[in-house]
Structures are given as structure tokens and as C-alpha cells.
Tab-separated table of C-alpha atoms in Angstrom:
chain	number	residue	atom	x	y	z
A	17	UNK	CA	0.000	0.000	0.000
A	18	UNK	CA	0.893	3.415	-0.890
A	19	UNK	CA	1.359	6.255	1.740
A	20	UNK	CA	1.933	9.898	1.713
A	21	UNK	CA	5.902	10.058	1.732
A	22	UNK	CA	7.267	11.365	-1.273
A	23	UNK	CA	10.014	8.841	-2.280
A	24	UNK	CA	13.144	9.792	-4.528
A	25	UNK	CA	13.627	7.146	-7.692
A	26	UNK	CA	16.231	6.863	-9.852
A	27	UNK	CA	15.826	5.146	-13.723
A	28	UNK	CA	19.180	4.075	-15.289
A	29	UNK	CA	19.001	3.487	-19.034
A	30	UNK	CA	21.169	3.461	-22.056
A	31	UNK	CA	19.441	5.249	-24.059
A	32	UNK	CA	15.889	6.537	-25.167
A	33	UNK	CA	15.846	5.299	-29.062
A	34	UNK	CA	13.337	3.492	-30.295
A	35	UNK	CA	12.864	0.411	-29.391
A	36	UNK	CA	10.717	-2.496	-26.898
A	37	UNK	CA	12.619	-1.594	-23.621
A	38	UNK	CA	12.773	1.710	-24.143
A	39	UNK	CA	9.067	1.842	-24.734
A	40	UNK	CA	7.975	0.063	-21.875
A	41	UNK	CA	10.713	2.725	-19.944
A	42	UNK	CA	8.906	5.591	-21.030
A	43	UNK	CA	4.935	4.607	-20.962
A	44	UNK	CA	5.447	3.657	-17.341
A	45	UNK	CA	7.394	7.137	-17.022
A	46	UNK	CA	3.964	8.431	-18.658
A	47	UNK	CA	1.787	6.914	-15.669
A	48	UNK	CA	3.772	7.291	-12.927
A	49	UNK	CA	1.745	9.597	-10.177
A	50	UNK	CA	4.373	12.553	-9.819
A	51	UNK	CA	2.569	13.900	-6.695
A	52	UNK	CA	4.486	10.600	-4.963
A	53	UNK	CA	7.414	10.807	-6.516
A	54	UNK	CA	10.173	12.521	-7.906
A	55	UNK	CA	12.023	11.050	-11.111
A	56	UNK	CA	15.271	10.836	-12.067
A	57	UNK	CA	16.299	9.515	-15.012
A	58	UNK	CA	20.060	8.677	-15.874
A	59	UNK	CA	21.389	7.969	-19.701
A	60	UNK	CA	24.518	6.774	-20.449
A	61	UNK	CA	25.222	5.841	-24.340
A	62	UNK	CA	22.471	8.683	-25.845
A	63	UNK	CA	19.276	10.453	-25.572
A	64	UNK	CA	17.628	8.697	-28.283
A	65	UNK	CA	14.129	9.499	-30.316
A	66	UNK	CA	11.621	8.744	-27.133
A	67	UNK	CA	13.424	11.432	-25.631
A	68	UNK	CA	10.240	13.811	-26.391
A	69	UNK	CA	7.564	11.615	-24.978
A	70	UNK	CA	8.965	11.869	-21.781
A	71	UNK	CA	6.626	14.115	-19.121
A	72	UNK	CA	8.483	17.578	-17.984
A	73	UNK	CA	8.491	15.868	-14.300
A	74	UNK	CA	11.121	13.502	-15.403
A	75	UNK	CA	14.688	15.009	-14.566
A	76	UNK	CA	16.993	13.598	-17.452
A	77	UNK	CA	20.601	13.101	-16.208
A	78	UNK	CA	22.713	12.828	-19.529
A	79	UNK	CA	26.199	10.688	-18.658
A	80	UNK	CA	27.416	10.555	-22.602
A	81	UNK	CA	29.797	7.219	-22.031
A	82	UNK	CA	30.744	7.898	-25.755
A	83	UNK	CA	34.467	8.564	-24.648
A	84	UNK	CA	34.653	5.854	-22.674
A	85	UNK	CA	34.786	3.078	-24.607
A	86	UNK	CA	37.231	1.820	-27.609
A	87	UNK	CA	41.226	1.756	-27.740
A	88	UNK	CA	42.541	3.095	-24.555
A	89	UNK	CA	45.686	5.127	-25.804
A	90	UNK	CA	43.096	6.638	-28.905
A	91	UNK	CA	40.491	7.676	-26.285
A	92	UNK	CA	43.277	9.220	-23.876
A	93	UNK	CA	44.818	11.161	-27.023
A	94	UNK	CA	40.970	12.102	-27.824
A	95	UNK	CA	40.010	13.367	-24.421
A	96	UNK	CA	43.400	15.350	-23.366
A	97	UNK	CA	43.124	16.847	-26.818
A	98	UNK	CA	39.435	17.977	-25.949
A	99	UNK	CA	40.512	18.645	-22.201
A	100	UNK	CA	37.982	16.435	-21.302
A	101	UNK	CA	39.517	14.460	-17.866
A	102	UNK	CA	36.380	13.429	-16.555
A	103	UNK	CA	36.170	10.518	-19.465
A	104	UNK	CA	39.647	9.542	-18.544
A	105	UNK	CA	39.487	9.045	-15.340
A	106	UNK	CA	35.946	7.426	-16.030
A	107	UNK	CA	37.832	4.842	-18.187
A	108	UNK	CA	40.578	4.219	-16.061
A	109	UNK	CA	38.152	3.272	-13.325
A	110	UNK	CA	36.191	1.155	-15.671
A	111	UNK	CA	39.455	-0.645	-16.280
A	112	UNK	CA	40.144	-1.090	-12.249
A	113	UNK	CA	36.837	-2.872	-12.084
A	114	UNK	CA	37.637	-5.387	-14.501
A	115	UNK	CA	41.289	-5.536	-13.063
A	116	UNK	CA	40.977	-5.704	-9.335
A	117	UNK	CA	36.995	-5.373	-8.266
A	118	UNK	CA	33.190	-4.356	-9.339
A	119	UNK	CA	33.424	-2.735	-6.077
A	120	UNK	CA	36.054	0.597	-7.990
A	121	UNK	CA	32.796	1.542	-9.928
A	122	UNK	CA	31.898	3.405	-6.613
A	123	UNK	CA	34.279	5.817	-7.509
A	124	UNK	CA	32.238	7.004	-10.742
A	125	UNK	CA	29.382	8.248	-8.255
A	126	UNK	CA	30.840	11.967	-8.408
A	127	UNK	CA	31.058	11.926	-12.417
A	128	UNK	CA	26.853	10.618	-12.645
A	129	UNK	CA	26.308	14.006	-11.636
A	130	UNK	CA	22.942	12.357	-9.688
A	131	UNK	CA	22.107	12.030	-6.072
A	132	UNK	CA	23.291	10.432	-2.801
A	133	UNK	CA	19.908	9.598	-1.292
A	134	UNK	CA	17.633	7.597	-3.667
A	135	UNK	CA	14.688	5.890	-1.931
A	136	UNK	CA	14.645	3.295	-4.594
A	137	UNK	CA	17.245	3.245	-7.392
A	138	UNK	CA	16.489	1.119	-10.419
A	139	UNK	CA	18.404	-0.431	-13.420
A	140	UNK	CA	15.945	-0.849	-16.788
A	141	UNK	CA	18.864	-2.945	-18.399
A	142	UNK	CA	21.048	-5.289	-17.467
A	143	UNK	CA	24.792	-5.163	-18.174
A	144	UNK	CA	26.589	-2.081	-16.987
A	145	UNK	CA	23.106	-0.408	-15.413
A	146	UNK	CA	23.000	-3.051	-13.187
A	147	UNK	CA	26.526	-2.691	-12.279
A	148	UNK	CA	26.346	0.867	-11.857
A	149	UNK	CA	23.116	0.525	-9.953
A	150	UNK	CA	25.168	-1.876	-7.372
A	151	UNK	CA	28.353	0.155	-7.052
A	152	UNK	CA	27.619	3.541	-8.012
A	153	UNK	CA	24.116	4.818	-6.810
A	154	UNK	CA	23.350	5.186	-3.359
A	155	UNK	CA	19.701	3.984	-2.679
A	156	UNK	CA	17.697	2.599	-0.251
A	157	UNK	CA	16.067	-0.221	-2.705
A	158	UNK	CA	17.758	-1.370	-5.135
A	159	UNK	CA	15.803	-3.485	-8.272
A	160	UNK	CA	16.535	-4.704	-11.314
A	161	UNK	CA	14.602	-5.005	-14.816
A	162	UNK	CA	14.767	-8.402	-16.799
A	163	UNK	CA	12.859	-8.142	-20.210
A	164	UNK	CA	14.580	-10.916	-22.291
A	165	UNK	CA	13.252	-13.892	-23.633
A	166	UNK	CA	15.916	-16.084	-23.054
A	167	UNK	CA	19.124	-16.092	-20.594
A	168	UNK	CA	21.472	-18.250	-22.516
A	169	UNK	CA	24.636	-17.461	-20.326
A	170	UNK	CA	27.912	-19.026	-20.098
A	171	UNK	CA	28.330	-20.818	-16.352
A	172	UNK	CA	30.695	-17.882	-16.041
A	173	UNK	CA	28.295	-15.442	-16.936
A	174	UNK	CA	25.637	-16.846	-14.733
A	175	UNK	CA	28.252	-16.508	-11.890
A	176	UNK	CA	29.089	-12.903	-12.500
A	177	UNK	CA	25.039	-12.105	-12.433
A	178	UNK	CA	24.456	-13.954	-9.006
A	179	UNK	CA	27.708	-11.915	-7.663
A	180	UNK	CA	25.781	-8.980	-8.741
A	181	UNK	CA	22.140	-9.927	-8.228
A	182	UNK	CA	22.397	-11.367	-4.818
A	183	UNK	CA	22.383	-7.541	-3.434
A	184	UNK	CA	19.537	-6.302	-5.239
A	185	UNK	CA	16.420	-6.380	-3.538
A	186	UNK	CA	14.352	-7.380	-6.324
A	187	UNK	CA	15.032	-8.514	-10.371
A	188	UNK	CA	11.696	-7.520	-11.878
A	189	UNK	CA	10.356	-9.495	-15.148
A	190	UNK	CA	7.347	-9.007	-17.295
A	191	UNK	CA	5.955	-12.039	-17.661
A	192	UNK	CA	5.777	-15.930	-15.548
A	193	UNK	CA	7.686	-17.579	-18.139
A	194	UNK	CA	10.586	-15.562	-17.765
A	195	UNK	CA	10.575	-15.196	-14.024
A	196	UNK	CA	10.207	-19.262	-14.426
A	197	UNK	CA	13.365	-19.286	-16.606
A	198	UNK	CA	15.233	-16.685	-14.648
A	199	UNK	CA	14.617	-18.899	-11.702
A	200	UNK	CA	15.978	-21.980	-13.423
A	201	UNK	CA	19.276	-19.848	-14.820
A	202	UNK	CA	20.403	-17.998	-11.639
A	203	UNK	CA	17.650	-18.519	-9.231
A	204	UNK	CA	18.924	-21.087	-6.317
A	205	UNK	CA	19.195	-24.923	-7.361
A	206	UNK	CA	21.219	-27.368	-6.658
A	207	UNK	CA	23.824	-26.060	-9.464
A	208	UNK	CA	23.981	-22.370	-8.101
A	209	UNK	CA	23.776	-22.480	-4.317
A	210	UNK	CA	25.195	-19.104	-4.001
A	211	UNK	CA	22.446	-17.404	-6.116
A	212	UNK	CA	19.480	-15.124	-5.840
A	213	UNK	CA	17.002	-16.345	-3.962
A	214	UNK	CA	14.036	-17.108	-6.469
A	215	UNK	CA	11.565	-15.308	-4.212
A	216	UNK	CA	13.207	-12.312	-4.672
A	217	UNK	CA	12.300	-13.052	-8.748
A	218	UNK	CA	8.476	-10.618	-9.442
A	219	UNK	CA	6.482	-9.989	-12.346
A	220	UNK	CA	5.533	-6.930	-13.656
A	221	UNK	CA	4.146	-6.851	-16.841
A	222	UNK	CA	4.751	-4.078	-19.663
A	223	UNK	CA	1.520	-1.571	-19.777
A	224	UNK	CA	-0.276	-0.981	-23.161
A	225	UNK	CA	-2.175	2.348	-23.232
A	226	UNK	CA	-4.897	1.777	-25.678
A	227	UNK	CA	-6.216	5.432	-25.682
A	228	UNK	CA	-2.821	6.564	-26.673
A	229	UNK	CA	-1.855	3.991	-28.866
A	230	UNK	CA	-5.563	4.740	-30.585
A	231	UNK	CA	-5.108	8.331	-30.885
A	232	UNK	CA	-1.599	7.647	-32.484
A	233	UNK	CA	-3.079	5.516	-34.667
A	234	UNK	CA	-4.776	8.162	-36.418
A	235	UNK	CA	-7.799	7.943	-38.627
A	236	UNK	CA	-6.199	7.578	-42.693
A	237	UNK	CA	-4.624	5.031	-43.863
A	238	UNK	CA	-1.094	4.756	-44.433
A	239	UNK	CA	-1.266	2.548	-47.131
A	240	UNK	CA	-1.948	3.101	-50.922
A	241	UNK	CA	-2.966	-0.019	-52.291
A	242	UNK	CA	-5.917	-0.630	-50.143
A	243	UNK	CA	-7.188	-3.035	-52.671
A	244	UNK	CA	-4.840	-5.321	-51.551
A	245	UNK	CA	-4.417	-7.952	-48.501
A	246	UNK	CA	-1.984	-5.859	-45.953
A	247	UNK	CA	0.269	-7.625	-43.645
A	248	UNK	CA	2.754	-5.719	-41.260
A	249	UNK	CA	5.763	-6.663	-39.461
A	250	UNK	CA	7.081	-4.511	-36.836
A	251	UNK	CA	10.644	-5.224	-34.983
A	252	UNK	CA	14.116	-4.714	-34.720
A	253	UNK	CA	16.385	-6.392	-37.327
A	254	UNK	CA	18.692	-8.533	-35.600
A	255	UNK	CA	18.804	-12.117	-35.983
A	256	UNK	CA	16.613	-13.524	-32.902
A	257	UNK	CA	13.509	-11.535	-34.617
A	258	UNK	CA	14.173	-13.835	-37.510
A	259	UNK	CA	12.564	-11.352	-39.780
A	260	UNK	CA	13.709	-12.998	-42.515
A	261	UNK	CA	11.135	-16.010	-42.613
A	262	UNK	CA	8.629	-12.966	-43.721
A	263	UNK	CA	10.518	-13.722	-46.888
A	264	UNK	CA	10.417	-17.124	-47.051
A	265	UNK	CA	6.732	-17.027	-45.950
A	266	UNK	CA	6.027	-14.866	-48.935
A	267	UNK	CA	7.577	-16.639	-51.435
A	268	UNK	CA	5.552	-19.952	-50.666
A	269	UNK	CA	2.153	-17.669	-50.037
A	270	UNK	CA	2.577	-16.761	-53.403
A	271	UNK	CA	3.960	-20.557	-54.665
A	272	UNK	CA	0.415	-21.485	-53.113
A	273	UNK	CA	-1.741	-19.290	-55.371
A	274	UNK	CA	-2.259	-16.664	-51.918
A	275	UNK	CA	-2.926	-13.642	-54.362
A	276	UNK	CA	-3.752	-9.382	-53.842
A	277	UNK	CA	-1.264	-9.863	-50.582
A	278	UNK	CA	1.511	-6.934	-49.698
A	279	UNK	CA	4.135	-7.227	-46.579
A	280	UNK	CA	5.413	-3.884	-45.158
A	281	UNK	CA	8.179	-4.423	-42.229
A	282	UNK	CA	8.865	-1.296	-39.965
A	283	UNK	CA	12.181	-1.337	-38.043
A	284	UNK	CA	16.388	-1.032	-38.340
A	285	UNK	CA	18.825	-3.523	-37.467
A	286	UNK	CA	22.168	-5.106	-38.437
A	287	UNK	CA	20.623	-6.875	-40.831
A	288	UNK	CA	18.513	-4.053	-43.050
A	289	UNK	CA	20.909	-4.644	-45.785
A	290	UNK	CA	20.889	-8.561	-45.862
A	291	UNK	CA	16.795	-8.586	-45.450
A	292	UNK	CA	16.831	-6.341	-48.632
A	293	UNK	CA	18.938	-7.783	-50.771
A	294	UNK	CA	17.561	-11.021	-49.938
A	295	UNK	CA	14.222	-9.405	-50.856
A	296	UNK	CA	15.565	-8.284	-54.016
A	297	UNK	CA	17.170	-11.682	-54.642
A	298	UNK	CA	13.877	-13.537	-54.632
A	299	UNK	CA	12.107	-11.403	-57.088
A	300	UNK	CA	9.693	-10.278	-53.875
A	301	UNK	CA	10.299	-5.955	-54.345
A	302	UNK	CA	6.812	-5.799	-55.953
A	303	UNK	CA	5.422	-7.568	-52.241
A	304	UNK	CA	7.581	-7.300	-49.713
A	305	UNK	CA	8.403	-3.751	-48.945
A	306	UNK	CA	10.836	-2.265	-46.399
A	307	UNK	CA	9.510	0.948	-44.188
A	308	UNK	CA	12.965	1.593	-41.953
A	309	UNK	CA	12.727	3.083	-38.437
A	310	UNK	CA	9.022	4.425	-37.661
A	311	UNK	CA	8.681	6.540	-34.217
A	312	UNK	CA	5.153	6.441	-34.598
A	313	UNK	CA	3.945	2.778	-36.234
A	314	UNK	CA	0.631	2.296	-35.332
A	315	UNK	CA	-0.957	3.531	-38.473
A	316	UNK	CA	0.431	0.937	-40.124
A	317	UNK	CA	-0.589	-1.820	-37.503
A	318	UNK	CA	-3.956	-0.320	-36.891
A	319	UNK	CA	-4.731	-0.483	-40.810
A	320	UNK	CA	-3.168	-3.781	-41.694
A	321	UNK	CA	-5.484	-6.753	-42.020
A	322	UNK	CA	-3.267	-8.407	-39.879
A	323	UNK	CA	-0.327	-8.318	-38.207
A	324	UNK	CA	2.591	-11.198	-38.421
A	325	UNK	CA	5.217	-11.559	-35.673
A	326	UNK	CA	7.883	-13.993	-36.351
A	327	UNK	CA	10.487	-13.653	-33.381
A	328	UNK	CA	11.828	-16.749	-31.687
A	329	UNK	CA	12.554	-15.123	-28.484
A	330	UNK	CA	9.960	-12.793	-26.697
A	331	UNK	CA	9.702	-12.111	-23.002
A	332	UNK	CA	6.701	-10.327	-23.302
A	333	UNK	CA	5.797	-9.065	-26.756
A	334	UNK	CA	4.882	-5.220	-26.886
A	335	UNK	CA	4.612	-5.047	-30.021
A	336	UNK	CA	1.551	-7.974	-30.463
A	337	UNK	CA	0.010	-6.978	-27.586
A	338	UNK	CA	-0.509	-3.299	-29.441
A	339	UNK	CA	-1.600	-4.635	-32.367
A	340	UNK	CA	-4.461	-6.474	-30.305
A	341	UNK	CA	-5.265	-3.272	-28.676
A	342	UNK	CA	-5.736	-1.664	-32.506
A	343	UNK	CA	-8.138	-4.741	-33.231
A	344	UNK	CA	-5.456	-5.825	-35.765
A	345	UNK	CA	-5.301	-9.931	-35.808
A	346	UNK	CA	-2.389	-11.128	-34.985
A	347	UNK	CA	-0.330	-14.528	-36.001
A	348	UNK	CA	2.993	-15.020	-34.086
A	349	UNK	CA	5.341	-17.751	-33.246
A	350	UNK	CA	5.627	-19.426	-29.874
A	351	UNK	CA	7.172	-18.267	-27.114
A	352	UNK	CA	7.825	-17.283	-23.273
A	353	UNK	CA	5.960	-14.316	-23.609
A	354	UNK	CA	3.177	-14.477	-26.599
A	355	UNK	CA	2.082	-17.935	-25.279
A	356	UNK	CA	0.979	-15.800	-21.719
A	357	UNK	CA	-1.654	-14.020	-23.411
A	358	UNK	CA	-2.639	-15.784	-26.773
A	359	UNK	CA	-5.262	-18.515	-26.815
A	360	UNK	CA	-4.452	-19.611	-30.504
A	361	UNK	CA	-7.851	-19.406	-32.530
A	362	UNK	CA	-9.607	-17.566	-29.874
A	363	UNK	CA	-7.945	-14.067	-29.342
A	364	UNK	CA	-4.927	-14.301	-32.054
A	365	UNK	CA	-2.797	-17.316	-33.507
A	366	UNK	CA	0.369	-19.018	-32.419
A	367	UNK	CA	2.064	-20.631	-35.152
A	368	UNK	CA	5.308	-23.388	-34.472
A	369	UNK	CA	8.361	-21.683	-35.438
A	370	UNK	CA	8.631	-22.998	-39.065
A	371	UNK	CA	7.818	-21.725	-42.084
A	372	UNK	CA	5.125	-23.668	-43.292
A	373	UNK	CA	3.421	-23.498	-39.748
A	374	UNK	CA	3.497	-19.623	-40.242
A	375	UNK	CA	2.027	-19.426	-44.018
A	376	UNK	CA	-0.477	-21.880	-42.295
A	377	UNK	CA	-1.502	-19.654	-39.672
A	378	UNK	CA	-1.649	-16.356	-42.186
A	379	UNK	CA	-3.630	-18.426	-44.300
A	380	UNK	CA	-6.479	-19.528	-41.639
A	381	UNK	CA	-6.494	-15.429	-40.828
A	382	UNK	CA	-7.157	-14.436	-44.052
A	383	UNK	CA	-9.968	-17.382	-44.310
A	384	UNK	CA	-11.750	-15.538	-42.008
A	385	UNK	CA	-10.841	-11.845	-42.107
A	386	UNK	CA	-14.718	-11.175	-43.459
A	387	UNK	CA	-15.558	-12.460	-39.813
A	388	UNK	CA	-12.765	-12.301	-37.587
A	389	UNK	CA	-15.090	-9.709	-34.937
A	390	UNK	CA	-14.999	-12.855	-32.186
A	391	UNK	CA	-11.348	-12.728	-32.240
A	392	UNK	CA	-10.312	-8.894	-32.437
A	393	UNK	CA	-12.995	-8.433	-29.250
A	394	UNK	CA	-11.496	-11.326	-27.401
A	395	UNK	CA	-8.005	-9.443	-28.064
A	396	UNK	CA	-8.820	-6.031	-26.940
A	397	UNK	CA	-10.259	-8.137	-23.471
A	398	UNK	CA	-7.094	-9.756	-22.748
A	399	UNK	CA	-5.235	-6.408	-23.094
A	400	UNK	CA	-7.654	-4.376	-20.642
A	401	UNK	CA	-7.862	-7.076	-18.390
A	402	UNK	CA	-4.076	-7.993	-18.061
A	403	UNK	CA	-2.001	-5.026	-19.051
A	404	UNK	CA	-4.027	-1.838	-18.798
A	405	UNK	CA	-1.805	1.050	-17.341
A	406	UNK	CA	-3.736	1.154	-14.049
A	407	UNK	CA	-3.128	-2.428	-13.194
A	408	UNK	CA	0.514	-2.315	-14.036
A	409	UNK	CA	0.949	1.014	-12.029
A	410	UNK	CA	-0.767	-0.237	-9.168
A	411	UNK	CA	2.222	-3.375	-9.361
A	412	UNK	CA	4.459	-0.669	-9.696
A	413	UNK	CA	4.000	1.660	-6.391
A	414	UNK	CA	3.416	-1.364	-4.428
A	415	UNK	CA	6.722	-2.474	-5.498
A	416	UNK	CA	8.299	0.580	-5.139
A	417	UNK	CA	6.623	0.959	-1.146
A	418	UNK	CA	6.859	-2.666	0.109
């Protein structure tokens, strides 16, 4: 339960570019009650394009680690050149901690530039947040947030994390499935017995604010061939989003006599290049067509007859469970997170990670797109019900005042 002390919080991030963390970072920034708290908000690679959808309460502490990292004598000629000591001394400390002990990044507290008496301090990311969180940041609570799909670390890696988990007081994670596989990978078993104690392991789901989302939706189409059957792709372009089988998909949709369809993907990567030559390749430019980086994509999620989400590795899913919210169907492959929320042929479809599984799936959509209102309704349920901004907040301050 909440009470009427005003308590001090501290976000660390990377960044503020688009993207599914970063998202989630800055819609629960949107709903936070500001008459409890006060926000700060540290970044320390860049400011990034969600930088303007923050709310004027949130004080935005910019740590630009930009001349930190990269060949140590280059970055010392760099910085002396510019004058700038702070990054030196900022590197050589990074360097102690890998040398001698974590326990040098407390010296970086005066170059953060934030404060010495957080009431709860947390890190968004794992990786150096975390670490700076532990060693750097002077809090009363200190929590972590988990939002990957997977934990595939090294025995070595799974060491370092308990050595740095085991003094936070919490590791948040947005859905069961991956608190259940963070609990198998460094929760206490009878591999790890030195590891964080699986009860300190909570779930806190990623809101979805369907008014907004609507509004940003807009009310025109994006598209110009509205004659024609529109599916959209939204995601980064590495190679766990396996973006690619859109391609693959396409080719045998078409193979099978599927006619009138288009594909749009929205989103940047390592691997814009190879998806668009591969495109190109294959003959597919006249179907499959590539929209880059989009800040605002729901007009193109809210207008598409459906939309197709082919990652292999999803600890939650923001992306699907917007598209549900816009009454677009939705067809995705299985895992931790989709497989929370969709009931496959009731409020969207989960398809086995194959090709011929997923042209299957688009297929059975497009079967019933004339009468697909059962489906879309049952969607727009789930999301109220589960992951409306209220519910999540509520999670949220009782965290944040337990």
C-alpha cells in the first residue's frame, strides 16, 4: 500500500531510441503519479528518439559514455586533446573494475552528476546499469529489470550475475515464463547455491495504453494499395527476430496461389541490408516492402489486415500486444511471452516456429478476415484485463513501497 511520503527514484538506461525496452521505460514514465514521486532519469550511451515523450516531471541526467569506450591510448589522445579528464578518469576506473573489483565503480558516483539519497534506485537494463546501480548509486532499494526472452549465459556469466544480483532487492520481469526461466538460470538450485534467492524473482508486466496507442493511430490510412491484402511486421532487425522467414513465408504464399497480398516491415537492425537484398534476390520488391525506423507505427498496424510476428525469443511481446489493442489480428510464433496471453484461434494465432506453420496460420487469418469480430474483441479483453496502465501502475507503487 501506498502512503503519503514522497520517495526519490532513480531510472538508469542506455538510451531513449526506439525500441521495446525503451518503450515500456517511457509509458510507465507516462503513468507514474508525480505527486508521490520525484524522477530521475540517468542515460549513459544517448538520448535517443523517445526522448520527447517523456513528461516535464522527469529530470533527465545525460552521462554521454561515448568517450569511454574503444582503444585506450586513442580515447586518452581524444580526451586530453578535448581537455575532457572526466572521461579519462571514467575509463581508467572502468578498467580497475575489470582488473581488481566491481566494487572501484563506486568511484564514478561523483562523475553521474545524480544524487546520494535515492529511496529506490532502479536499473531498466542489465549489463553495466545493473553494475552501476550496485556500485555507483546510493539507494535505499535497489531493483533490477529483466525483459529478455531467453538467458542463454555461459556458467561464467551466470556466476558474474548472481555476484551482482544477490544484493539487489528485487530482479523484476514481465511475464511468468521468464521469471520461471530466470529462476531456473540464476535462481537457487542445486547447481547455483550461491544465487538469488528465487523469491526475490516478481512480475511486472509491460503496460499498453490503448487510448494513446488509438489516438496515435490516427484515422487515414497509411497505405496506398488498399485493394490489396496488408500484412505488417514490426521489430528490430537482428537475428533472434528472424525477420527474414517474412521472406520465405512470402515466397511460398505466393507458390500457393495466396494472391492481392503486400508485406510492409517497420524497423532497423544489423541486418537491413541482408533482409533487402535477400528481398531483391527472390524477385519479392513488388510484395515485400521495407519501411525503416518508424517513431510512430501504429498507423500501419492499426490499418493492416493483420499483423505477423515472427520472433523466436519474446519475453513479453509489446509489439503484439498493441496490435491487439488496434483490433489488428495477430499470427505469431511461440514463445515465453506471446504464449501468456494468446489462446491460438480464440484471441490471435500461435504458429510453431517454421515456415510452413506460419504461411499456415496467415492463411487460416485471411480465411476468415470477413468475420474475424470474435477474435479482435477477445483481443482487446485480454489487453484491458491484463495489461491496462492502471493495473501495471498499481504493481508498480506497491513495489516501489513494500
Amino acid at each position: 500500500m501506498m502512503n503519503n511520503k514522497r520517495r526519490k527514484i532513480l531510472f538508469i538506461n542506455g538510451h531513449l531510441n526506439v525500441g521495446g525496452v525503451e518503450k515500456s521505460l517511457v509509458d510507465l514514465l507516462n503513468w507514474i503519479d508525480y505527486s508521490c514521486y520525484d524522477i530521475d532519469l540517468l542515460l549513459l550511451e544517448d538520448k535517443g528518439d523517445y526522448l520527447s515523450q517523456l513528461p516535464p516531471a522527469v529530470n533527465v541526467i545525460y552521462r554521454s559514455t561515448k568517450s569511454v569506450y574503444g582503444p585506450f591510448w586513442w580515447l586518452l589522445q581524444k580526451n586530453l586533446s578535448a581537455k575532457n579528464y572526466a572521461d579519462i578518469l571514467f575509463r581508467i576506473i572502468m578498467i580497475l573494475s575489470e582488473v581488481l573489483s566491481k566494487k572501484c565503480l563506486r568511484f564514478l558516483f561523483p562523475l553521474l552528476h545524480i544524487s546520494n539519497n535515492y529511496d529506490v534506485a532502479i536499473a531498466y537494463r542489465p549489463g553495466i546499469c545493473v553494475d552501476m546501480l550496485n556500485y555507483a548509486v546510493k539507494s535505499k532499494k535497489k531493483i533490477a529489470w529483466w525483459h529478455h526472452g531467453e538467458c542463454d549465459y555461459s556458467p561464467l556469466m551466470i556466476e558474474a550475475t548472481n555476484s551482482t544480483w544477490k544484493h539487489l532487492d528485487y530482479i523484476v520481469t514481465v511475464s511468468n515464463g521468464c521469471k520461471k526461466m530466470l529462476g531456473f538460470t540464476v535462481g537457487h538450485n542445486d547447481r547455483t547455491a550461491d544465487a538469488v534467492p528465487v523469491e526475490k524473482i516478481i512480475v511486472i508486466p509491460n503496460l499498453i495504453d490503448i487510448d494513446k496507442i488509438e489516438v496515435r493511430g490516427g484515422s487515414c490510412s497509411p497505405y496506398i494499395d488498399e485493394d490489396a491484402i496488408k500484412i505488417v511486421t514490426v521489430g528490430r532487425l537482428s537475428a533472434e527476430k528472424h525477420i527474414e522467414d517474412v521472406i520465405y513465408a512470402m515466397k511460398k504464399l505466393i507458390s500457393d496461389n495466396v494472391s492481392n497480398l503486400k508485406w510492409y516491415i517497420i524497423g532497423d537492425g544489423e541486418l537491413y541490408n541482408d533482409i533487402k537484398n535477400k528481398i531483391y534476390d527472390l524477385g519479392l520488391e513488388d510484395y515485400i516492402f521495407m519501411l525503416g525506423k518508424k517513431t510512430n507505427p501504429y498507423p500501419y498496424i492499426k490499418y493492416a489486415d493483420m499483423l505477423v510476428h515472427p520472433s523466436y525469443v519474446e519475453s513479453q511481446s509489446i509489439t503484439v500486444l498493441e496490435a491487439m489493442a488496434l483490433r489488428t489480428p495477430c499470427i505469431v510464433y511461440r514463445s515465453l511471452g506471446p504464449e501468456e496471453f494468446i489462446k491460438s484461434g480464440i484471441n490471435g494465432v500461435l504458429t510453431e516456429k517454421s515456415i510452413d506453420s506460419l504461411v499456415l496460420g496467415i492463411k487460416t487469418v485471411i480465411k476468415s478476415l470477413d468475420h474475424s469480430e470474435t477474435m479482435i474483441n477477445e483481443a482487446l479483453v485480454t489487453v484491458k484485463e491484463q495489461y491496462a496502465p492502471l493495473v501495471v501502475v498499481e504493481k508498480f507503487n506497491n513495489l516501489l513501497y513494500d
